[in-house]
Amino acid sequence: MSNTCLEILNQAVERLRSAGIDRPRTNAELLLGAVLNKNKVDLYLNKDQVLTSDEIERFTQWIEERISHRPVQYIIGTVEFFGLEFKVDERVLIPRPETETLVEVVIEQLAHKEKPKMIDLGTGSGAIAISLAASLKSPFIYATDVSKEALEVAKENAIKNKVENQIEFFSGDLFGPLKNENLEGQIDCVVSNPPYVSKEELETLPEEIKDYEPIVALESVKDGLFFHKKIIEDSLDFLNKGGFLALETAFGQAGKLADLIRQNENYSHIGTVKDLGGIDRVVKAVKRSAD
Ligand SMILES: C[S@@+](CC[C@H](N)C(=O)[O-])C[C@H]1O[C@@H](n2cnc3c(N)ncnc32)[C@H](O)[C@@H]1O
C-alpha cells in the first residue's frame, strides 16, 4: 500500500466517514496538515510526498482520537481566534468564532480610548482578554476564572501573544478576587462570555462538547442567564460612569437578557448585536452617568 500524502489522507477520510464523523475530509486535512506542518493547499501540492513512519503513526493516532470524538482543536493543541494563535486543551473551552463578535463590539466602543481598564470574567483560554490586549491602545485587563487549570493555559497564551504585561489573572468567582484591588468605579468595560448552557440542554450537545470541554465552562447553574444576572448587578460597582458592559449569550436568549438589563435603571443604551451567523449573540449596555 502506498504511503503518499494523498493516499494516507484518502484512507483517513474513509475511516472517519465510516465512523460517522462530520466533515471527514476537513477533519483529515486539518489533522494531516498539523502533522506535516502544511496548509490545505500545500497538502494537495505535495500529494506524492511519502510520509515517514513517525508521521503515519502520529496521524493514525490522531485519527483514532478524532473517531473517539475528541475535538480537532484539542488534538492539534491550538486554535485561531481573532487572528491570533491560542493553545487549547481539555482545561479550557475552545474559543468559538461567535465570540469574535463580542471582541469586536468592545473594540468598537473603546477603539479611541487611551489605556482603557477592563475586566474579563470567565477568561478561559484568555481568548477575549488577549485579543483585546492586542487590539486596543495600551489597555489593562483584569481577567478572572474560577478554574485554576484554565488560568494556567490563559497565562501561557498571554505570553505566547506577548501581552502578558497588559493582563493580570485572578482565580475565583466572578468579581470576587477583584474586591481588594481598589477597582470600584474605575473600569471602562466589563466583558464576559459566561457559561450559558442549562443542565437539560447539556445532555443534547454533541459528544465533542459534553464529553471533552470543561463542564464548568458550559453549565449555567439554573437557567442560561444565571451568571449574566450576577454580572449585570455587580458590574455597577466596578464600572465608571459611562462604562460599558458587553455579554455573550446563547441562541434565543439575547432578547431576554436585554430585557433584564432594561429593568435595571442604572443602565442605558442597551442593544443586541448579531454574530456572523445572523444570531443575536451579544448584549451591550452603558452605565448611566447621572447619579
Ligand atoms: C463559556 S467559557 C468562556 C471562556 C472564554 N472567555 C471564551 O470566550 O472562550 C466560561 C468560562 O467561565 C469560567 N467560569 C465558570 N464559572 C465561573 C465563576 N463563577 N467565576 C469565574 N469564572 C467562571 C469557566 O471556567 C470558563 O473558563
mmCIF file of C-alpha atoms and ligand atoms in Angstrom:
data_model
loop_
_atom_site.group_PDB
_atom_site.id
_atom_site.type_symbol
_atom_site.label_atom_id
_atom_site.label_comp_id
_atom_site.label_asym_id
_atom_site.label_seq_id
_atom_site.Cartn_x
_atom_site.Cartn_y
_atom_site.Cartn_z
ATOM 1 C CA MET A 1 0.000 0.000 0.000
ATOM 2 C CA SER A 2 1.250 3.477 -0.889
ATOM 3 C CA ASN A 3 2.289 5.869 1.868
ATOM 4 C CA THR A 4 1.907 9.075 -0.095
ATOM 5 C CA CYS A 5 0.241 12.111 1.377
ATOM 6 C CA LEU A 6 -2.867 11.760 -0.811
ATOM 7 C CA GLU A 7 -3.256 8.024 -0.210
ATOM 8 C CA ILE A 8 -2.942 8.371 3.549
ATOM 9 C CA LEU A 9 -5.343 11.311 3.515
ATOM 10 C CA ASN A 10 -7.968 9.458 1.474
ATOM 11 C CA GLN A 11 -7.756 6.384 3.720
ATOM 12 C CA ALA A 12 -8.298 8.576 6.773
ATOM 13 C CA VAL A 13 -11.276 10.306 5.151
ATOM 14 C CA GLU A 14 -12.922 6.906 4.594
ATOM 15 C CA ARG A 15 -12.107 5.794 8.151
ATOM 16 C CA LEU A 16 -13.667 8.969 9.601
ATOM 17 C CA ARG A 17 -16.664 8.757 7.268
ATOM 18 C CA SER A 18 -17.427 5.170 8.223
ATOM 19 C CA ALA A 19 -17.128 6.117 11.917
ATOM 20 C CA GLY A 20 -19.818 8.765 11.361
ATOM 21 C CA ILE A 21 -17.607 11.815 11.953
ATOM 22 C CA ASP A 22 -18.996 15.001 10.376
ATOM 23 C CA ARG A 23 -16.985 16.650 7.593
ATOM 24 C CA PRO A 24 -14.454 13.788 7.360
ATOM 25 C CA ARG A 25 -12.296 15.412 4.669
ATOM 26 C CA THR A 26 -11.953 18.719 6.517
ATOM 27 C CA ASN A 27 -11.038 16.859 9.710
ATOM 28 C CA ALA A 28 -8.470 14.672 7.953
ATOM 29 C CA GLU A 29 -6.947 17.670 6.151
ATOM 30 C CA LEU A 30 -6.621 19.645 9.381
ATOM 31 C CA LEU A 31 -5.010 16.751 11.229
ATOM 32 C CA LEU A 32 -2.621 15.753 8.440
ATOM 33 C CA GLY A 33 -1.803 19.415 7.860
ATOM 34 C CA ALA A 34 -0.829 19.722 11.538
ATOM 35 C CA VAL A 35 1.304 16.551 11.413
ATOM 36 C CA LEU A 36 3.166 17.751 8.305
ATOM 37 C CA ASN A 37 3.064 21.457 9.187
ATOM 38 C CA LYS A 38 1.368 22.264 5.886
ATOM 39 C CA ASN A 39 -1.784 24.144 4.977
ATOM 40 C CA LYS A 40 -4.538 22.520 2.920
ATOM 41 C CA VAL A 41 -3.246 23.785 -0.438
ATOM 42 C CA ASP A 42 0.278 22.517 0.310
ATOM 43 C CA LEU A 43 -1.090 19.093 1.238
ATOM 44 C CA TYR A 44 -2.501 18.702 -2.273
ATOM 45 C CA LEU A 45 0.509 20.325 -3.970
ATOM 46 C CA ASN A 46 2.674 17.740 -2.166
ATOM 47 C CA LYS A 47 0.249 14.859 -2.709
ATOM 48 C CA ASP A 48 3.012 12.446 -3.780
ATOM 49 C CA GLN A 49 5.226 13.113 -0.735
ATOM 50 C CA VAL A 50 5.957 9.837 1.055
ATOM 51 C CA LEU A 51 5.241 10.056 4.781
ATOM 52 C CA THR A 52 7.743 8.765 7.348
ATOM 53 C CA SER A 53 6.673 6.004 9.722
ATOM 54 C CA ASP A 54 6.649 8.540 12.594
ATOM 55 C CA GLU A 55 4.326 10.834 10.653
ATOM 56 C CA ILE A 56 1.998 7.961 9.796
ATOM 57 C CA GLU A 57 1.965 6.746 13.398
ATOM 58 C CA ARG A 58 1.132 10.198 14.734
ATOM 59 C CA PHE A 59 -1.574 10.798 12.124
ATOM 60 C CA THR A 60 -3.135 7.372 12.740
ATOM 61 C CA GLN A 61 -3.206 8.071 16.484
ATOM 62 C CA TRP A 62 -4.879 11.454 15.882
ATOM 63 C CA ILE A 63 -7.489 9.936 13.561
ATOM 64 C CA GLU A 64 -8.339 7.403 16.292
ATOM 65 C CA GLU A 65 -8.694 10.243 18.806
ATOM 66 C CA ARG A 66 -10.992 12.077 16.397
ATOM 67 C CA ILE A 67 -13.090 8.917 15.984
ATOM 68 C CA SER A 68 -13.487 8.999 19.782
ATOM 69 C CA HIS A 69 -14.977 12.489 19.212
ATOM 70 C CA ARG A 70 -12.036 14.411 20.706
ATOM 71 C CA PRO A 71 -12.254 17.861 19.074
ATOM 72 C CA VAL A 72 -9.668 18.611 16.382
ATOM 73 C CA GLN A 73 -8.506 21.705 18.277
ATOM 74 C CA TYR A 74 -7.613 19.673 21.392
ATOM 75 C CA ILE A 75 -5.836 17.053 19.271
ATOM 76 C CA ILE A 76 -3.757 19.655 17.449
ATOM 77 C CA GLY A 77 -3.443 21.738 20.625
ATOM 78 C CA THR A 78 -4.085 25.133 19.056
ATOM 79 C CA VAL A 79 -6.892 27.239 17.647
ATOM 80 C CA GLU A 80 -7.002 30.528 15.794
ATOM 81 C CA PHE A 81 -9.137 33.254 17.333
ATOM 82 C CA PHE A 82 -9.290 36.879 16.231
ATOM 83 C CA GLY A 83 -6.221 36.305 14.033
ATOM 84 C CA LEU A 84 -4.121 35.069 16.974
ATOM 85 C CA GLU A 85 -3.000 31.570 17.886
ATOM 86 C CA PHE A 86 -4.116 30.104 21.207
ATOM 87 C CA LYS A 87 -3.022 26.952 22.946
ATOM 88 C CA VAL A 88 -6.042 24.841 23.932
ATOM 89 C CA ASP A 89 -6.543 21.571 25.752
ATOM 90 C CA GLU A 90 -9.235 19.995 27.913
ATOM 91 C CA ARG A 91 -8.614 22.560 30.676
ATOM 92 C CA VAL A 92 -10.283 25.314 28.628
ATOM 93 C CA LEU A 93 -13.276 25.865 26.390
ATOM 94 C CA ILE A 94 -12.320 26.074 22.714
ATOM 95 C CA PRO A 95 -12.896 29.741 21.789
ATOM 96 C CA ARG A 96 -15.767 29.981 19.303
ATOM 97 C CA PRO A 97 -15.944 32.168 16.183
ATOM 98 C CA GLU A 98 -19.116 33.847 17.514
ATOM 99 C CA THR A 99 -17.118 35.178 20.474
ATOM 100 C CA GLU A 100 -15.123 37.258 17.985
ATOM 101 C CA THR A 101 -18.298 39.367 17.686
ATOM 102 C CA LEU A 102 -18.078 40.113 21.419
ATOM 103 C CA VAL A 103 -14.452 41.217 20.996
ATOM 104 C CA GLU A 104 -15.409 43.410 18.022
ATOM 105 C CA VAL A 105 -18.212 45.093 19.978
ATOM 106 C CA VAL A 106 -15.780 46.036 22.758
ATOM 107 C CA ILE A 107 -13.139 47.259 20.302
ATOM 108 C CA GLU A 108 -15.703 49.428 18.522
ATOM 109 C CA GLN A 109 -16.636 51.036 21.830
ATOM 110 C CA LEU A 110 -13.098 51.563 23.170
ATOM 111 C CA ALA A 111 -11.028 51.986 19.986
ATOM 112 C CA HIS A 112 -10.265 55.651 20.675
ATOM 113 C CA LYS A 113 -9.655 55.363 24.394
ATOM 114 C CA GLU A 114 -6.086 55.502 25.708
ATOM 115 C CA LYS A 115 -5.239 52.990 28.435
ATOM 116 C CA PRO A 116 -8.729 51.587 28.994
ATOM 117 C CA LYS A 117 -9.146 49.414 32.077
ATOM 118 C CA MET A 118 -11.229 46.315 31.590
ATOM 119 C CA ILE A 119 -12.452 43.204 33.360
ATOM 120 C CA ASP A 120 -12.921 39.858 31.563
ATOM 121 C CA LEU A 121 -14.942 37.426 33.677
ATOM 122 C CA GLY A 122 -14.520 33.703 32.979
ATOM 123 C CA THR A 123 -11.473 34.238 30.804
ATOM 124 C CA GLY A 124 -10.896 30.528 29.991
ATOM 125 C CA SER A 125 -8.098 30.307 27.406
ATOM 126 C CA GLY A 126 -7.767 34.096 27.673
ATOM 127 C CA ALA A 127 -9.160 34.485 24.149
ATOM 128 C CA ILE A 128 -11.167 37.655 24.828
ATOM 129 C CA ALA A 129 -8.689 39.380 27.160
ATOM 130 C CA ILE A 130 -5.701 38.615 24.939
ATOM 131 C CA SER A 131 -7.448 39.708 21.726
ATOM 132 C CA LEU A 132 -8.441 42.981 23.393
ATOM 133 C CA ALA A 133 -4.961 43.494 24.827
ATOM 134 C CA ALA A 134 -3.505 43.023 21.345
ATOM 135 C CA SER A 135 -6.022 45.353 19.656
ATOM 136 C CA LEU A 136 -6.642 48.378 21.908
ATOM 137 C CA LYS A 137 -4.443 51.335 22.909
ATOM 138 C CA SER A 138 -2.355 50.209 25.897
ATOM 139 C CA PRO A 139 -5.255 48.611 27.762
ATOM 140 C CA PHE A 140 -5.008 46.865 31.105
ATOM 141 C CA ILE A 141 -7.227 43.872 31.702
ATOM 142 C CA TYR A 142 -8.155 42.120 34.928
ATOM 143 C CA ALA A 143 -9.160 38.593 33.968
ATOM 144 C CA THR A 144 -10.783 36.147 36.375
ATOM 145 C CA ASP A 145 -11.716 32.490 36.228
ATOM 146 C CA VAL A 146 -12.942 30.025 38.823
ATOM 147 C CA SER A 147 -10.796 27.333 37.175
ATOM 148 C CA LYS A 148 -7.128 27.459 38.214
ATOM 149 C CA GLU A 149 -6.354 24.999 35.412
ATOM 150 C CA ALA A 150 -7.861 27.344 32.828
ATOM 151 C CA LEU A 151 -5.801 30.232 34.183
ATOM 152 C CA GLU A 152 -2.588 28.234 33.620
ATOM 153 C CA VAL A 153 -3.493 27.999 29.931
ATOM 154 C CA ALA A 154 -4.566 31.654 29.767
ATOM 155 C CA LYS A 155 -1.216 32.784 31.218
ATOM 156 C CA GLU A 156 0.662 30.703 28.648
ATOM 157 C CA ASN A 157 -1.462 32.249 25.899
ATOM 158 C CA ALA A 158 -0.778 35.777 27.142
ATOM 159 C CA ILE A 159 2.968 35.089 26.926
ATOM 160 C CA LYS A 160 2.602 33.380 23.543
ATOM 161 C CA ASN A 161 0.853 36.502 22.215
ATOM 162 C CA LYS A 162 3.206 38.938 24.000
ATOM 163 C CA VAL A 163 0.545 40.702 26.080
ATOM 164 C CA GLU A 164 1.455 39.271 29.495
ATOM 165 C CA ASN A 165 2.269 42.759 30.834
ATOM 166 C CA GLN A 166 -1.214 44.013 29.991
ATOM 167 C CA ILE A 167 -3.262 41.346 31.754
ATOM 168 C CA GLU A 168 -3.429 40.243 35.361
ATOM 169 C CA PHE A 169 -5.114 36.929 36.034
ATOM 170 C CA PHE A 170 -7.110 36.210 39.189
ATOM 171 C CA SER A 171 -8.551 32.956 40.430
ATOM 172 C CA GLY A 172 -12.053 32.994 41.902
ATOM 173 C CA ASP A 173 -15.763 33.561 41.452
ATOM 174 C CA LEU A 174 -16.632 36.372 39.003
ATOM 175 C CA PHE A 175 -15.670 39.738 40.610
ATOM 176 C CA GLY A 176 -14.784 38.065 43.947
ATOM 177 C CA PRO A 177 -10.971 38.088 43.555
ATOM 178 C CA LEU A 178 -11.041 41.763 42.463
ATOM 179 C CA LYS A 179 -12.736 43.040 45.606
ATOM 180 C CA ASN A 180 -9.442 44.204 47.217
ATOM 181 C CA GLU A 181 -7.914 45.717 44.094
ATOM 182 C CA ASN A 182 -9.448 49.199 44.524
ATOM 183 C CA LEU A 183 -11.125 48.992 41.136
ATOM 184 C CA GLU A 184 -14.594 50.160 42.174
ATOM 185 C CA GLY A 185 -15.807 52.882 39.795
ATOM 186 C CA GLN A 186 -12.545 52.652 37.784
ATOM 187 C CA ILE A 187 -13.392 50.235 34.994
ATOM 188 C CA ASP A 188 -14.178 51.292 31.410
ATOM 189 C CA CYS A 189 -15.554 47.941 30.312
ATOM 190 C CA VAL A 190 -16.745 44.652 31.774
ATOM 191 C CA VAL A 191 -16.805 41.878 29.192
ATOM 192 C CA SER A 192 -17.805 38.258 29.656
ATOM 193 C CA ASN A 193 -18.750 35.105 27.840
ATOM 194 C CA PRO A 194 -20.039 33.244 30.898
ATOM 195 C CA PRO A 195 -21.295 29.650 30.950
ATOM 196 C CA TYR A 196 -24.794 29.656 29.469
ATOM 197 C CA VAL A 197 -25.924 26.080 28.841
ATOM 198 C CA SER A 198 -28.737 24.757 31.042
ATOM 199 C CA LYS A 199 -28.467 21.248 32.563
ATOM 200 C CA GLU A 200 -31.143 19.818 30.253
ATOM 201 C CA GLU A 201 -29.565 21.364 27.178
ATOM 202 C CA LEU A 202 -26.137 19.980 28.121
ATOM 203 C CA GLU A 203 -27.357 16.419 27.560
ATOM 204 C CA THR A 204 -28.368 17.250 23.998
ATOM 205 C CA LEU A 205 -24.943 18.599 22.968
ATOM 206 C CA PRO A 206 -22.583 16.609 20.701
ATOM 207 C CA GLU A 207 -20.009 14.290 22.354
ATOM 208 C CA GLU A 208 -17.262 16.674 21.196
ATOM 209 C CA ILE A 209 -18.610 19.243 23.636
ATOM 210 C CA LYS A 210 -20.204 17.354 26.512
ATOM 211 C CA ASP A 211 -17.501 14.664 26.810
ATOM 212 C CA TYR A 212 -14.427 16.854 26.303
ATOM 213 C CA GLU A 213 -14.962 20.530 27.099
ATOM 214 C CA PRO A 214 -14.865 21.568 30.781
ATOM 215 C CA ILE A 215 -18.335 21.388 32.294
ATOM 216 C CA VAL A 216 -17.556 24.449 34.420
ATOM 217 C CA ALA A 217 -17.163 26.417 31.174
ATOM 218 C CA LEU A 218 -20.519 25.306 29.830
ATOM 219 C CA GLU A 219 -23.102 24.844 32.521
ATOM 220 C CA SER A 220 -25.104 27.675 33.952
ATOM 221 C CA VAL A 221 -26.447 26.814 37.395
ATOM 222 C CA LYS A 222 -30.175 27.376 36.804
ATOM 223 C CA ASP A 223 -31.261 28.828 33.513
ATOM 224 C CA GLY A 224 -28.843 30.053 30.857
ATOM 225 C CA LEU A 225 -28.769 33.534 32.407
ATOM 226 C CA PHE A 226 -27.669 32.739 35.977
ATOM 227 C CA PHE A 227 -24.187 34.255 35.577
ATOM 228 C CA HIS A 228 -25.414 37.125 33.414
ATOM 229 C CA LYS A 229 -27.794 38.280 36.166
ATOM 230 C CA LYS A 230 -24.971 38.401 38.720
ATOM 231 C CA ILE A 231 -22.668 40.208 36.303
ATOM 232 C CA ILE A 232 -25.317 42.830 35.425
ATOM 233 C CA GLU A 233 -25.733 43.650 39.115
ATOM 234 C CA ASP A 234 -22.100 43.526 40.268
ATOM 235 C CA SER A 235 -20.667 45.363 37.239
ATOM 236 C CA LEU A 236 -22.290 48.542 38.551
ATOM 237 C CA ASP A 237 -19.782 48.601 41.451
ATOM 238 C CA PHE A 238 -16.787 48.411 39.107
ATOM 239 C CA LEU A 239 -17.806 50.385 36.007
ATOM 240 C CA ASN A 240 -17.118 54.088 35.890
ATOM 241 C CA LYS A 241 -19.949 56.398 34.803
ATOM 242 C CA GLY A 242 -20.435 55.768 31.097
ATOM 243 C CA GLY A 243 -18.651 52.408 31.490
ATOM 244 C CA PHE A 244 -19.518 49.678 29.010
ATOM 245 C CA LEU A 245 -20.932 46.201 29.643
ATOM 246 C CA ALA A 246 -20.777 43.538 26.896
ATOM 247 C CA LEU A 247 -22.047 39.993 27.406
ATOM 248 C CA GLU A 248 -22.276 36.991 25.111
ATOM 249 C CA THR A 249 -25.365 34.850 25.370
ATOM 250 C CA ALA A 250 -26.928 31.685 23.965
ATOM 251 C CA PHE A 251 -29.040 31.346 20.845
ATOM 252 C CA GLY A 252 -32.503 32.740 21.594
ATOM 253 C CA GLN A 253 -31.533 34.424 24.902
ATOM 254 C CA ALA A 254 -30.373 37.880 23.791
ATOM 255 C CA GLY A 255 -33.834 39.482 23.902
ATOM 256 C CA LYS A 256 -34.451 38.160 27.406
ATOM 257 C CA LEU A 257 -31.026 39.344 28.546
ATOM 258 C CA ALA A 258 -31.578 42.815 27.068
ATOM 259 C CA ASP A 259 -34.951 42.989 28.883
ATOM 260 C CA LEU A 260 -33.255 42.035 32.147
ATOM 261 C CA ILE A 261 -30.768 44.867 31.746
ATOM 262 C CA ARG A 262 -33.591 47.284 30.851
ATOM 263 C CA GLN A 263 -35.200 46.504 34.210
ATOM 264 C CA ASN A 264 -32.120 47.989 35.868
ATOM 265 C CA GLU A 265 -32.422 51.776 35.789
ATOM 266 C CA ASN A 266 -28.648 52.191 36.137
ATOM 267 C CA TYR A 267 -28.089 51.142 32.516
ATOM 268 C CA SER A 268 -28.849 52.925 29.251
ATOM 269 C CA HIS A 269 -28.045 52.450 25.528
ATOM 270 C CA ILE A 270 -28.989 48.772 25.714
ATOM 271 C CA GLY A 271 -28.683 46.886 22.435
ATOM 272 C CA THR A 272 -28.106 43.498 20.862
ATOM 273 C CA VAL A 273 -25.546 42.583 18.191
ATOM 274 C CA LYS A 274 -25.750 39.680 15.747
ATOM 275 C CA ASP A 275 -22.882 37.267 15.139
ATOM 276 C CA LEU A 276 -21.761 36.347 11.608
ATOM 277 C CA GLY A 277 -24.419 33.627 11.529
ATOM 278 C CA GLY A 278 -27.118 36.290 11.966
ATOM 279 C CA ILE A 279 -27.902 35.224 15.543
ATOM 280 C CA ASP A 280 -28.367 37.859 18.256
ATOM 281 C CA ARG A 281 -25.303 36.973 20.297
ATOM 282 C CA VAL A 282 -24.050 39.984 22.248
ATOM 283 C CA VAL A 283 -25.928 42.328 24.553
ATOM 284 C CA LYS A 284 -24.345 45.660 25.368
ATOM 285 C CA ALA A 285 -25.213 48.462 27.752
ATOM 286 C CA VAL A 286 -23.735 51.613 29.252
ATOM 287 C CA LYS A 287 -23.733 52.550 32.922
ATOM 288 C CA ARG A 288 -25.693 55.779 33.292
ATOM 289 C CA SER A 289 -23.620 58.818 34.098
ATOM 290 C CA ALA A 290 -26.322 60.671 36.081
ATOM 291 C CA ASP A 291 -26.474 59.854 39.817
HETATM 292 C C1 LIG B 1 -18.051 29.900 28.162
HETATM 293 S S1 LIG B 1 -16.455 29.810 28.910
HETATM 294 C C2 LIG B 1 -15.681 31.223 28.167
HETATM 295 C C3 LIG B 1 -14.201 31.111 28.060
HETATM 296 C C4 LIG B 1 -13.553 32.251 27.246
HETATM 297 N N1 LIG B 1 -13.827 33.539 27.842
HETATM 298 C C5 LIG B 1 -14.064 32.227 25.818
HETATM 299 O O1 LIG B 1 -14.906 33.071 25.482
HETATM 300 O O2 LIG B 1 -13.633 31.371 25.040
HETATM 301 C C6 LIG B 1 -16.817 30.323 30.549
HETATM 302 C C7 LIG B 1 -15.628 30.437 31.495
HETATM 303 O O3 LIG B 1 -16.124 30.870 32.770
HETATM 304 C C8 LIG B 1 -15.446 30.187 33.798
HETATM 305 N N2 LIG B 1 -16.304 30.209 34.990
HETATM 306 C C9 LIG B 1 -17.329 29.384 35.322
HETATM 307 N N3 LIG B 1 -17.879 29.759 36.485
HETATM 308 C C10 LIG B 1 -17.191 30.864 36.900
HETATM 309 C C11 LIG B 1 -17.285 31.713 38.033
HETATM 310 N N4 LIG B 1 -18.207 31.518 38.964
HETATM 311 N N5 LIG B 1 -16.404 32.736 38.139
HETATM 312 C C12 LIG B 1 -15.454 32.948 37.188
HETATM 313 N N6 LIG B 1 -15.322 32.169 36.096
HETATM 314 C C13 LIG B 1 -16.179 31.148 35.949
HETATM 315 C C14 LIG B 1 -15.170 28.815 33.236
HETATM 316 O O4 LIG B 1 -14.105 28.183 33.913
HETATM 317 C C15 LIG B 1 -14.862 29.154 31.765
HETATM 318 O O5 LIG B 1 -13.491 29.368 31.579
#
